[in-house]
Coordinates of C-alpha atoms and ligand atoms in Angstrom, one line a residue:
M23 CA -35.5 -15.9 -0.5
N24 CA -34.6 -12.4 -1.7
H25 CA -30.8 -12.2 -1.2
N26 CA -30.9 -8.6 -1.8
K27 CA -32.1 -7.0 1.4
T28 CA -29.9 -7.7 4.4
V29 CA -26.2 -8.7 4.1
A30 CA -23.9 -9.8 7.0
V31 CA -20.2 -9.1 6.4
I32 CA -18.0 -11.2 8.6
G33 CA -14.6 -9.6 9.3
L34 CA -14.4 -5.8 9.2
G35 CA -10.8 -5.3 8.2
F36 CA -9.3 -3.6 5.1
V37 CA -11.5 -5.9 3.0
G38 CA -14.7 -6.3 5.0
L39 CA -15.3 -2.7 6.2
P40 CA -15.1 -1.1 2.7
L41 CA -17.3 -3.9 1.4
A42 CA -19.9 -3.4 4.2
M43 CA -20.0 0.3 3.5
T44 CA -20.4 -0.3 -0.2
F45 CA -23.3 -2.6 0.3
A46 CA -24.9 0.0 2.6
R47 CA -24.4 2.7 0.0
K48 CA -26.2 0.5 -2.5
G49 CA -29.3 0.4 -0.2
F50 CA -28.7 -2.9 1.7
R51 CA -29.2 -3.2 5.4
V52 CA -25.7 -4.3 6.6
I53 CA -24.8 -6.3 9.7
G54 CA -21.0 -6.0 10.2
I55 CA -19.6 -8.7 12.5
D56 CA -16.1 -8.7 13.9
T57 CA -14.9 -10.5 17.0
D58 CA -12.6 -7.6 17.8
L59 CA -14.7 -5.5 20.2
N60 CA -12.2 -2.6 19.8
K61 CA -13.1 -2.4 16.1
I62 CA -16.8 -2.5 16.9
N63 CA -16.6 0.3 19.5
H64 CA -14.7 2.5 17.0
L65 CA -17.4 1.9 14.4
R66 CA -20.2 2.6 16.9
N67 CA -18.5 5.9 17.5
G68 CA -18.3 6.6 13.8
V69 CA -14.5 6.2 13.6
N70 CA -13.1 4.5 10.6
Y71 CA -10.1 2.7 12.0
L72 CA -8.7 2.1 8.4
T73 CA -8.1 5.8 8.0
G74 CA -8.0 6.6 11.7
L75 CA -10.5 9.4 11.0
D76 CA -14.0 10.3 12.0
D77 CA -16.1 9.2 9.1
P78 CA -19.4 11.1 8.6
E79 CA -20.7 8.6 6.1
L80 CA -20.1 5.7 8.4
R81 CA -21.7 7.6 11.3
S82 CA -24.8 8.3 9.2
M83 CA -25.0 4.7 8.2
L84 CA -24.9 3.7 11.8
D85 CA -27.3 6.4 13.0
T86 CA -29.9 5.4 10.4
G87 CA -29.5 1.8 11.2
R88 CA -28.4 0.9 7.6
F89 CA -25.2 -0.5 9.1
V90 CA -25.1 -2.2 12.5
A91 CA -21.9 -3.5 14.0
S92 CA -21.6 -6.4 16.4
N93 CA -18.9 -8.6 17.9
R94 CA -21.4 -11.4 18.1
Y95 CA -22.5 -13.9 15.4
D96 CA -26.2 -14.1 16.4
P97 CA -27.3 -11.3 14.1
V98 CA -26.4 -13.5 11.0
E99 CA -29.7 -15.2 11.5
K100 CA -31.4 -12.0 10.2
A101 CA -29.3 -11.8 7.0
N102 CA -30.3 -13.0 3.6
S103 CA -26.7 -13.2 2.5
I104 CA -23.4 -13.6 4.4
V105 CA -20.1 -12.5 3.0
I106 CA -16.9 -13.9 4.8
C107 CA -13.9 -11.6 4.8
V108 CA -11.8 -13.0 7.6
P109 CA -7.9 -13.1 7.5
T110 CA -6.2 -16.1 5.8
P111 CA -2.6 -15.6 7.0
L112 CA 0.3 -17.9 7.1
N113 CA 1.4 -19.8 10.2
S114 CA 5.0 -19.9 11.5
E115 CA 5.9 -22.6 9.0
D116 CA 4.7 -20.4 6.1
Q117 CA 1.7 -22.7 5.6
P118 CA -2.0 -21.7 5.2
D119 CA -3.7 -20.8 8.5
L120 CA -7.5 -21.3 8.0
S121 CA -8.3 -21.0 11.7
Y122 CA -10.2 -17.7 11.3
L123 CA -12.2 -19.1 8.3
I124 CA -13.0 -22.4 10.1
Q125 CA -14.1 -20.4 13.2
A126 CA -16.4 -18.2 11.1
G127 CA -17.8 -21.2 9.3
E128 CA -18.6 -23.0 12.5
E129 CA -20.3 -19.9 14.0
I130 CA -22.4 -19.4 10.8
S131 CA -23.2 -23.1 10.6
R132 CA -24.8 -23.1 14.1
R133 CA -27.1 -20.2 13.0
I134 CA -27.6 -20.8 9.3
K135 CA -31.1 -20.5 7.9
Q136 CA -32.8 -22.0 4.9
S137 CA -32.1 -20.2 1.6
Q138 CA -29.2 -18.1 2.9
L139 CA -26.4 -17.3 0.5
I140 CA -22.8 -17.5 1.8
V141 CA -19.9 -16.0 -0.2
L142 CA -16.3 -16.4 0.8
E143 CA -14.0 -13.4 -0.3
S144 CA -10.8 -14.2 1.6
S145 CA -7.8 -15.1 -0.5
T146 CA -7.2 -18.8 -0.2
F147 CA -6.0 -21.9 -2.1
P148 CA -8.1 -23.6 -4.8
G149 CA -10.6 -26.0 -3.1
T150 CA -11.1 -24.2 0.1
T151 CA -14.7 -23.2 -0.5
R152 CA -15.8 -26.7 -1.6
E153 CA -13.5 -28.8 0.5
V154 CA -13.3 -26.8 3.8
L155 CA -16.2 -24.4 4.1
Q156 CA -19.0 -26.4 2.5
P157 CA -18.7 -29.4 4.9
I158 CA -18.7 -27.1 7.9
L159 CA -21.9 -25.3 6.7
E160 CA -23.6 -28.7 5.9
K161 CA -23.1 -29.7 9.5
S162 CA -26.4 -27.8 9.8
K163 CA -28.0 -30.5 7.8
L164 CA -28.9 -27.9 5.2
L165 CA -27.4 -28.9 1.8
V166 CA -25.5 -26.5 -0.4
G167 CA -27.2 -25.9 -3.8
K168 CA -30.6 -27.1 -2.4
D169 CA -31.2 -25.5 1.0
I170 CA -28.4 -22.9 1.1
F171 CA -26.1 -21.4 -1.5
L172 CA -22.3 -21.0 -1.5
G173 CA -19.9 -19.1 -3.7
Y174 CA -16.5 -17.6 -3.9
S175 CA -15.6 -14.1 -5.0
P176 CA -12.0 -12.9 -4.4
E177 CA -11.5 -9.5 -2.8
R178 CA -9.8 -7.0 -4.9
V179 CA -9.4 -4.2 -2.4
D180 CA -6.2 -2.1 -3.0
P181 CA -5.4 -0.3 0.2
G182 CA -4.7 3.4 -0.4
N183 CA -5.8 3.3 -4.0
E184 CA -7.7 6.5 -4.7
H185 CA -8.3 5.8 -8.4
F186 CA -10.8 3.0 -8.1
S187 CA -13.8 2.8 -5.8
L188 CA -14.6 -0.8 -4.8
E189 CA -17.7 -1.1 -7.0
Q190 CA -15.7 0.0 -10.1
I191 CA -13.2 -2.9 -9.8
P192 CA -14.4 -5.8 -11.9
K193 CA -15.5 -8.7 -9.6
I194 CA -14.8 -12.3 -10.3
I195 CA -17.7 -14.5 -9.1
S196 CA -18.4 -18.2 -8.8
G197 CA -20.7 -20.8 -7.2
V198 CA -20.4 -24.3 -5.9
T199 CA -23.3 -25.2 -8.1
D200 CA -25.0 -23.3 -11.0
T201 CA -27.9 -22.3 -8.7
C202 CA -25.3 -21.0 -6.2
A203 CA -23.5 -19.1 -8.9
N204 CA -26.8 -17.5 -9.9
A205 CA -27.5 -16.5 -6.3
V206 CA -24.0 -14.9 -6.1
Y207 CA -24.7 -13.1 -9.4
Q208 CA -28.1 -11.8 -8.1
L209 CA -26.4 -10.3 -5.1
Y210 CA -23.2 -8.8 -6.6
S211 CA -25.0 -7.4 -9.7
K212 CA -26.7 -5.0 -7.3
V213 CA -23.3 -3.6 -6.1
F214 CA -20.5 -4.0 -8.7
D215 CA -20.4 -2.4 -12.1
Q216 CA -18.8 -5.4 -13.8
L217 CA -19.0 -9.0 -12.9
F218 CA -16.9 -11.9 -14.4
M219 CA -18.3 -15.4 -13.8
V220 CA -15.9 -18.3 -13.9
S221 CA -16.9 -22.0 -14.0
S222 CA -16.0 -23.0 -10.5
T223 CA -15.0 -21.7 -7.1
E224 CA -11.6 -23.3 -7.6
A225 CA -11.1 -21.2 -10.8
A226 CA -12.1 -18.1 -8.8
E227 CA -9.7 -19.0 -6.0
F228 CA -6.9 -19.6 -8.4
T229 CA -7.6 -16.4 -10.3
K230 CA -6.9 -14.3 -7.2
L231 CA -3.7 -16.3 -6.4
L232 CA -2.6 -15.8 -10.1
E233 CA -3.0 -12.0 -9.8
N234 CA -0.8 -11.8 -6.7
T235 CA 1.7 -14.4 -7.7
Y236 CA 2.3 -12.5 -10.9
R237 CA 3.2 -9.4 -8.8
F238 CA 5.3 -11.4 -6.3
V239 CA 7.4 -13.0 -9.1
N240 CA 7.9 -9.8 -11.1
I241 CA 8.9 -7.8 -8.0
S242 CA 11.5 -10.5 -7.1
M243 CA 12.8 -10.3 -10.7
M244 CA 13.3 -6.5 -10.3
N245 CA 15.0 -7.0 -7.0
E246 CA 17.5 -9.4 -8.6
L247 CA 18.0 -7.1 -11.6
A248 CA 18.7 -4.3 -9.1
T249 CA 21.5 -6.2 -7.5
I250 CA 23.0 -6.9 -10.9
C251 CA 22.7 -3.2 -11.8
D252 CA 24.5 -2.4 -8.5
S253 CA 27.4 -4.5 -9.7
L254 CA 27.3 -3.1 -13.2
K255 CA 27.2 0.5 -11.8
L256 CA 24.1 1.0 -13.9
N257 CA 20.9 2.7 -12.6
I258 CA 18.0 0.3 -12.6
W259 CA 15.5 3.2 -12.2
E260 CA 16.8 4.7 -15.5
V261 CA 16.6 1.4 -17.2
I262 CA 13.0 0.8 -16.0
E263 CA 11.9 4.2 -17.2
A264 CA 13.5 3.4 -20.6
A265 CA 11.7 0.1 -20.8
K266 CA 8.4 1.7 -19.9
T267 CA 8.6 3.6 -23.2
K268 CA 7.7 0.3 -24.9
P269 CA 4.0 0.6 -25.5
F270 CA 3.3 -3.1 -25.5
G271 CA 4.6 -6.3 -23.9
Y272 CA 6.0 -4.7 -20.8
S273 CA 4.5 -3.7 -17.4
A274 CA 6.7 -2.0 -14.8
F275 CA 7.6 -3.3 -11.5
Y276 CA 10.2 -1.8 -9.2
P277 CA 12.9 -3.1 -6.8
G278 CA 12.5 -2.4 -3.1
P279 CA 13.7 -3.3 0.4
G280 CA 11.4 -6.4 0.4
V281 CA 7.8 -7.3 -0.2
G282 CA 5.4 -6.6 2.6
G283 CA 1.6 -6.5 3.2
H284 CA -1.0 -9.2 3.8
C285 CA -1.5 -10.1 0.2
I286 CA 1.6 -10.3 -2.0
P287 CA 4.0 -12.2 0.3
V288 CA 1.1 -14.5 1.5
D289 CA -1.1 -15.5 -1.5
P290 CA 1.7 -17.2 -3.6
L291 CA 2.6 -19.4 -0.6
Y292 CA -1.0 -20.5 -0.4
L293 CA -0.7 -21.6 -4.0
Q294 CA 2.7 -23.2 -3.4
W295 CA 1.2 -25.2 -0.5
K296 CA -1.6 -26.5 -2.6
A297 CA 0.8 -27.5 -5.4
E298 CA 3.0 -29.3 -2.9
Q299 CA -0.1 -31.2 -1.7
L300 CA -0.5 -32.4 -5.2
G301 CA 3.1 -33.3 -5.6
V302 CA 3.7 -30.4 -8.1
K303 CA 6.7 -28.1 -7.9
S304 CA 6.4 -24.3 -7.8
S305 CA 9.9 -23.2 -8.7
F306 CA 9.0 -19.6 -9.5
I307 CA 7.3 -19.1 -6.2
E308 CA 10.2 -20.7 -4.3
L309 CA 12.9 -18.7 -6.0
S310 CA 10.8 -15.4 -5.7
K311 CA 10.3 -16.0 -2.0
K312 CA 14.1 -16.5 -1.6
I313 CA 15.0 -13.4 -3.5
N314 CA 12.4 -11.1 -1.8
N315 CA 13.3 -12.5 1.6
Q316 CA 17.0 -11.7 1.0
M317 CA 16.4 -8.0 0.3
P318 CA 16.5 -6.8 3.9
E319 CA 19.9 -8.5 4.4
Y320 CA 21.1 -7.0 1.1
I321 CA 20.0 -3.5 2.2
V322 CA 21.9 -3.9 5.6
Q323 CA 25.0 -5.3 3.8
K324 CA 25.1 -2.3 1.5
I325 CA 24.9 0.1 4.5
A326 CA 27.7 -1.8 6.2
E327 CA 29.9 -1.6 3.1
H328 CA 29.3 2.1 2.4
L329 CA 28.9 3.8 5.8
P330 CA 31.4 6.6 5.8
N331 CA 34.2 5.8 8.3
K332 CA 32.0 3.8 10.7
Q333 CA 31.2 0.2 11.5
L334 CA 27.6 -0.7 11.8
K335 CA 28.0 -1.5 15.6
D336 CA 29.0 2.1 16.2
A337 CA 26.5 3.6 13.8
N338 CA 23.2 5.6 14.3
I339 CA 20.7 4.6 11.6
F340 CA 17.6 6.7 11.1
I341 CA 14.8 5.1 9.0
Y342 CA 12.2 7.0 7.0
G343 CA 9.2 4.7 6.5
A344 CA 8.0 1.6 8.3
A345 CA 4.7 1.0 6.4
Y346 CA 4.9 -1.8 3.9
K347 CA 3.9 0.6 1.0
R348 CA 3.3 4.3 0.4
D349 CA 0.5 6.3 2.1
I350 CA -1.0 3.5 4.2
N351 CA -1.0 2.9 8.0
D352 CA -0.1 -0.8 7.8
A353 CA 3.3 -2.3 8.7
R354 CA 2.3 -6.0 8.5
E355 CA 5.1 -8.0 7.0
S356 CA 6.9 -4.8 6.3
S357 CA 10.6 -5.3 5.4
A358 CA 11.3 -2.3 7.6
I359 CA 10.7 -4.6 10.6
Q360 CA 13.2 -7.2 9.4
I361 CA 15.7 -4.4 8.5
M362 CA 15.4 -2.8 12.0
N363 CA 16.0 -6.2 13.6
L364 CA 19.0 -6.9 11.4
L365 CA 20.5 -3.5 12.3
R366 CA 19.9 -3.9 16.0
N367 CA 21.4 -7.4 15.9
A368 CA 24.5 -5.7 14.4
E369 CA 24.4 -3.4 17.4
A370 CA 23.6 -0.3 15.4
A371 CA 21.4 2.3 17.1
V372 CA 18.1 2.4 15.2
S373 CA 15.2 4.9 15.2
Y374 CA 12.5 5.7 12.6
H375 CA 10.0 8.2 11.4
D376 CA 6.7 7.3 9.7
P377 CA 3.7 9.6 9.7
Y378 CA 1.4 6.7 9.3
I379 CA 3.0 4.3 11.9
P380 CA 3.2 6.0 15.3
S381 CA 4.6 2.9 17.0
L382 CA 6.1 -0.5 16.0
Q383 CA 6.9 -3.7 17.7
V384 CA 10.5 -4.6 16.8
G385 CA 12.3 -7.6 18.4
G386 CA 10.1 -7.5 21.4
E387 CA 10.5 -3.7 21.9
Q388 CA 8.0 -1.0 21.2
L389 CA 9.6 1.7 19.0
H390 CA 7.9 5.0 18.4
S391 CA 8.0 7.3 15.4
Q392 CA 10.5 10.1 16.0
E393 CA 9.9 13.7 15.0
L394 CA 11.7 14.4 11.7
T395 CA 14.0 17.3 12.7
D396 CA 17.1 18.6 11.0
Q397 CA 19.1 17.6 14.1
V398 CA 17.9 14.0 14.0
L399 CA 18.7 13.8 10.3
Y400 CA 22.1 15.3 10.7
A401 CA 22.9 13.1 13.7
A402 CA 22.3 9.9 11.8
D403 CA 25.3 8.2 10.1
C404 CA 22.8 6.9 7.5
V405 CA 19.2 8.0 6.7
L406 CA 17.6 4.9 5.2
I407 CA 14.5 5.6 3.1
L408 CA 12.3 2.5 3.0
T409 CA 8.8 3.8 2.2
D410 CA 8.0 6.4 -0.4
H411 CA 5.1 8.2 1.3
S412 CA 3.8 11.0 -0.9
T413 CA 4.5 13.5 1.9
I414 CA 8.2 12.6 2.4
P415 CA 10.1 15.9 2.8
I416 CA 12.8 15.2 0.3
Q417 CA 14.6 18.6 0.4
K418 CA 14.7 18.5 4.2
I419 CA 16.3 15.1 4.2
V420 CA 18.8 15.9 1.4
S421 CA 19.9 19.1 3.0
S422 CA 20.2 17.8 6.6
A423 CA 21.4 14.2 6.2
K424 CA 25.1 13.3 6.0
F425 CA 24.5 10.0 4.2
I426 CA 21.3 8.7 2.6
F427 CA 20.4 5.3 1.3
D428 CA 17.3 5.6 -0.9
T429 CA 15.7 2.2 -1.6
R430 CA 12.7 3.7 -3.4
N431 CA 14.1 6.1 -5.9
V432 CA 12.5 8.9 -4.1
I433 CA 15.3 11.4 -4.6
K434 CA 15.3 11.7 -8.3
E435 CA 18.5 13.8 -8.7
S436 CA 20.4 11.4 -6.5
A437 CA 23.1 11.1 -9.1
N438 CA 24.1 14.7 -8.3
H439 CA 24.8 13.9 -4.7
T440 CA 27.8 11.9 -3.6
K441 CA 26.1 11.4 -0.2
I442 CA 23.2 9.6 -1.7
M443 CA 23.3 5.8 -2.4
Q444 CA 20.4 4.2 -4.3
L445 CA 19.2 0.6 -4.4
G446 CA 20.1 -0.5 -7.9
G447 CA 21.6 2.9 -8.7
Ligands
SAJ510 N1 6.4 -3.6 -4.2 C1 7.7 -3.6 -4.8 N2 7.8 -3.3 -6.1 C2 6.7 -3.1 -6.9 C3 5.4 -3.2 -6.3 C4 5.3 -3.5 -4.9 O1 8.7 -3.7 -4.1 O2 6.8 -2.9 -8.1 C5 6.3 -4.0 -2.8 C6 5.5 -2.9 -2.0 O3 6.4 -1.9 -1.5 C7 4.9 -3.7 -0.9 C8 4.6 -5.1 -1.5 O4 5.5 -5.1 -2.6 O5 5.9 -3.9 0.2 C9 3.2 -5.2 -1.9 O6 2.9 -4.1 -2.7 P1 1.5 -4.0 -3.6 O7 1.6 -2.8 -4.4 O8 1.3 -5.3 -4.3 O9 0.4 -3.7 -2.5 P2 -0.6 -4.7 -1.7 O10 0.1 -5.7 -0.9 O11 -1.5 -3.7 -1.0 O12 -1.4 -5.4 -2.9 C10 -2.7 -5.0 -3.2 C11 -3.3 -6.3 -3.8 N3 -4.7 -6.2 -3.9 C12 -5.4 -7.4 -3.7 O13 -4.8 -8.4 -3.3 C13 -6.8 -7.3 -3.8 C14 -2.7 -6.4 -5.2 O14 -3.4 -7.4 -5.9 C15 -2.8 -5.1 -6.0 O15 -2.3 -5.3 -7.3 C16 -2.0 -4.1 -5.2 O16 -2.7 -3.9 -4.0 C17 -1.8 -2.8 -6.0 O17 -1.9 -2.9 -7.2 O18 -1.6 -1.8 -5.4

């Protein structure tokens, strides 16, 4: 079968939707499937819910039929290839939750056709494609490598990154068998500028976890060094800038109020879980998790210690930034949520402003982004900067706020202001 005509993309989130649109741009007919009817209705109206904007390109793809969106799995029968981009979160015990993947596998298995290629893109522990997904697909009595083809290619979407288009990001690919690997190559070579084939799906699964565990560990190291700089009365941001002058052997990471998002705090714990299954320790991941998870408490403790003439319980704390990182509209796993909970537990009054996050569930209550007025800034006992959105009105905050805690080194001349405290500064 020619795998290069119709592609079904399962899961239309921050990974699947950009991928579906990239396939459509490259001339494929794309069937986008997501069980969230709200997403499907947005798409059918030409609205890209990732940006929240009307998307003329998306509308044109839908109007010309190059991209059809459905909340049902039946259309996968018409696809030559199926790419799975469903969430692989953690459960409440910080362990892998493959329920979305298993559900997708079962739905595909009931409709799978001879010669179809299935590629898993969701981040997951080594062995998932072969040990979890393959048996589900073979319930159809079609055998992987003979009747159907199965591979793994880790997603490398970087939300908010304007510098790389999806097809420019080198793509790791792999197959359960050599024939499968070749089928994955035939499909992805039509879309991505650079492919990198590895020897097994396990190697590809591990590659993705390595990339994000590398970030997780390095960020935690910077968080710990920031607390040491606080005690030494040194400025970690100055030291990082100095270290960055080294043209080799150093890559910069930065301290922050914690590690949010659906990748960095999650992927390393998938690797840790797999290592534990094999009786192998993962000390770096365990320590990094502990350090990163302590940052919200460290931030709140610093506020309690340095609030001018106030106890936390009598204080009004105004937070700038709820998104887990700059310039995106996602607050999943954002440390802002933990920090708001800790402050409210200390009986402080908490409000926030984030141009990307209009409302937020905090401790069972729906908080709404407040307008950023001089009055609101002046009324706060502490303005806490948690997200360094590009549009942050620094001068407005500096001129109106009585006391500022900057956890992102947004206010560069903070040393000149006695009312500004910096994380690691
Ligand atoms: N963070 C720090 N210090 C840093 C870098 C990040 O505190 O030096 C924090 C961020 O504020 C955020 C969290 O860590 O809360 C994660 O930030 P991130 O920059 O890693 O952003 P993500 O979660 O969107 O990660 C994605 C990942 N992409 C994929 O998994 C395909 C990651 O691999 C990318 O390297 C990353 O984007 C990126 O480079 O922006």
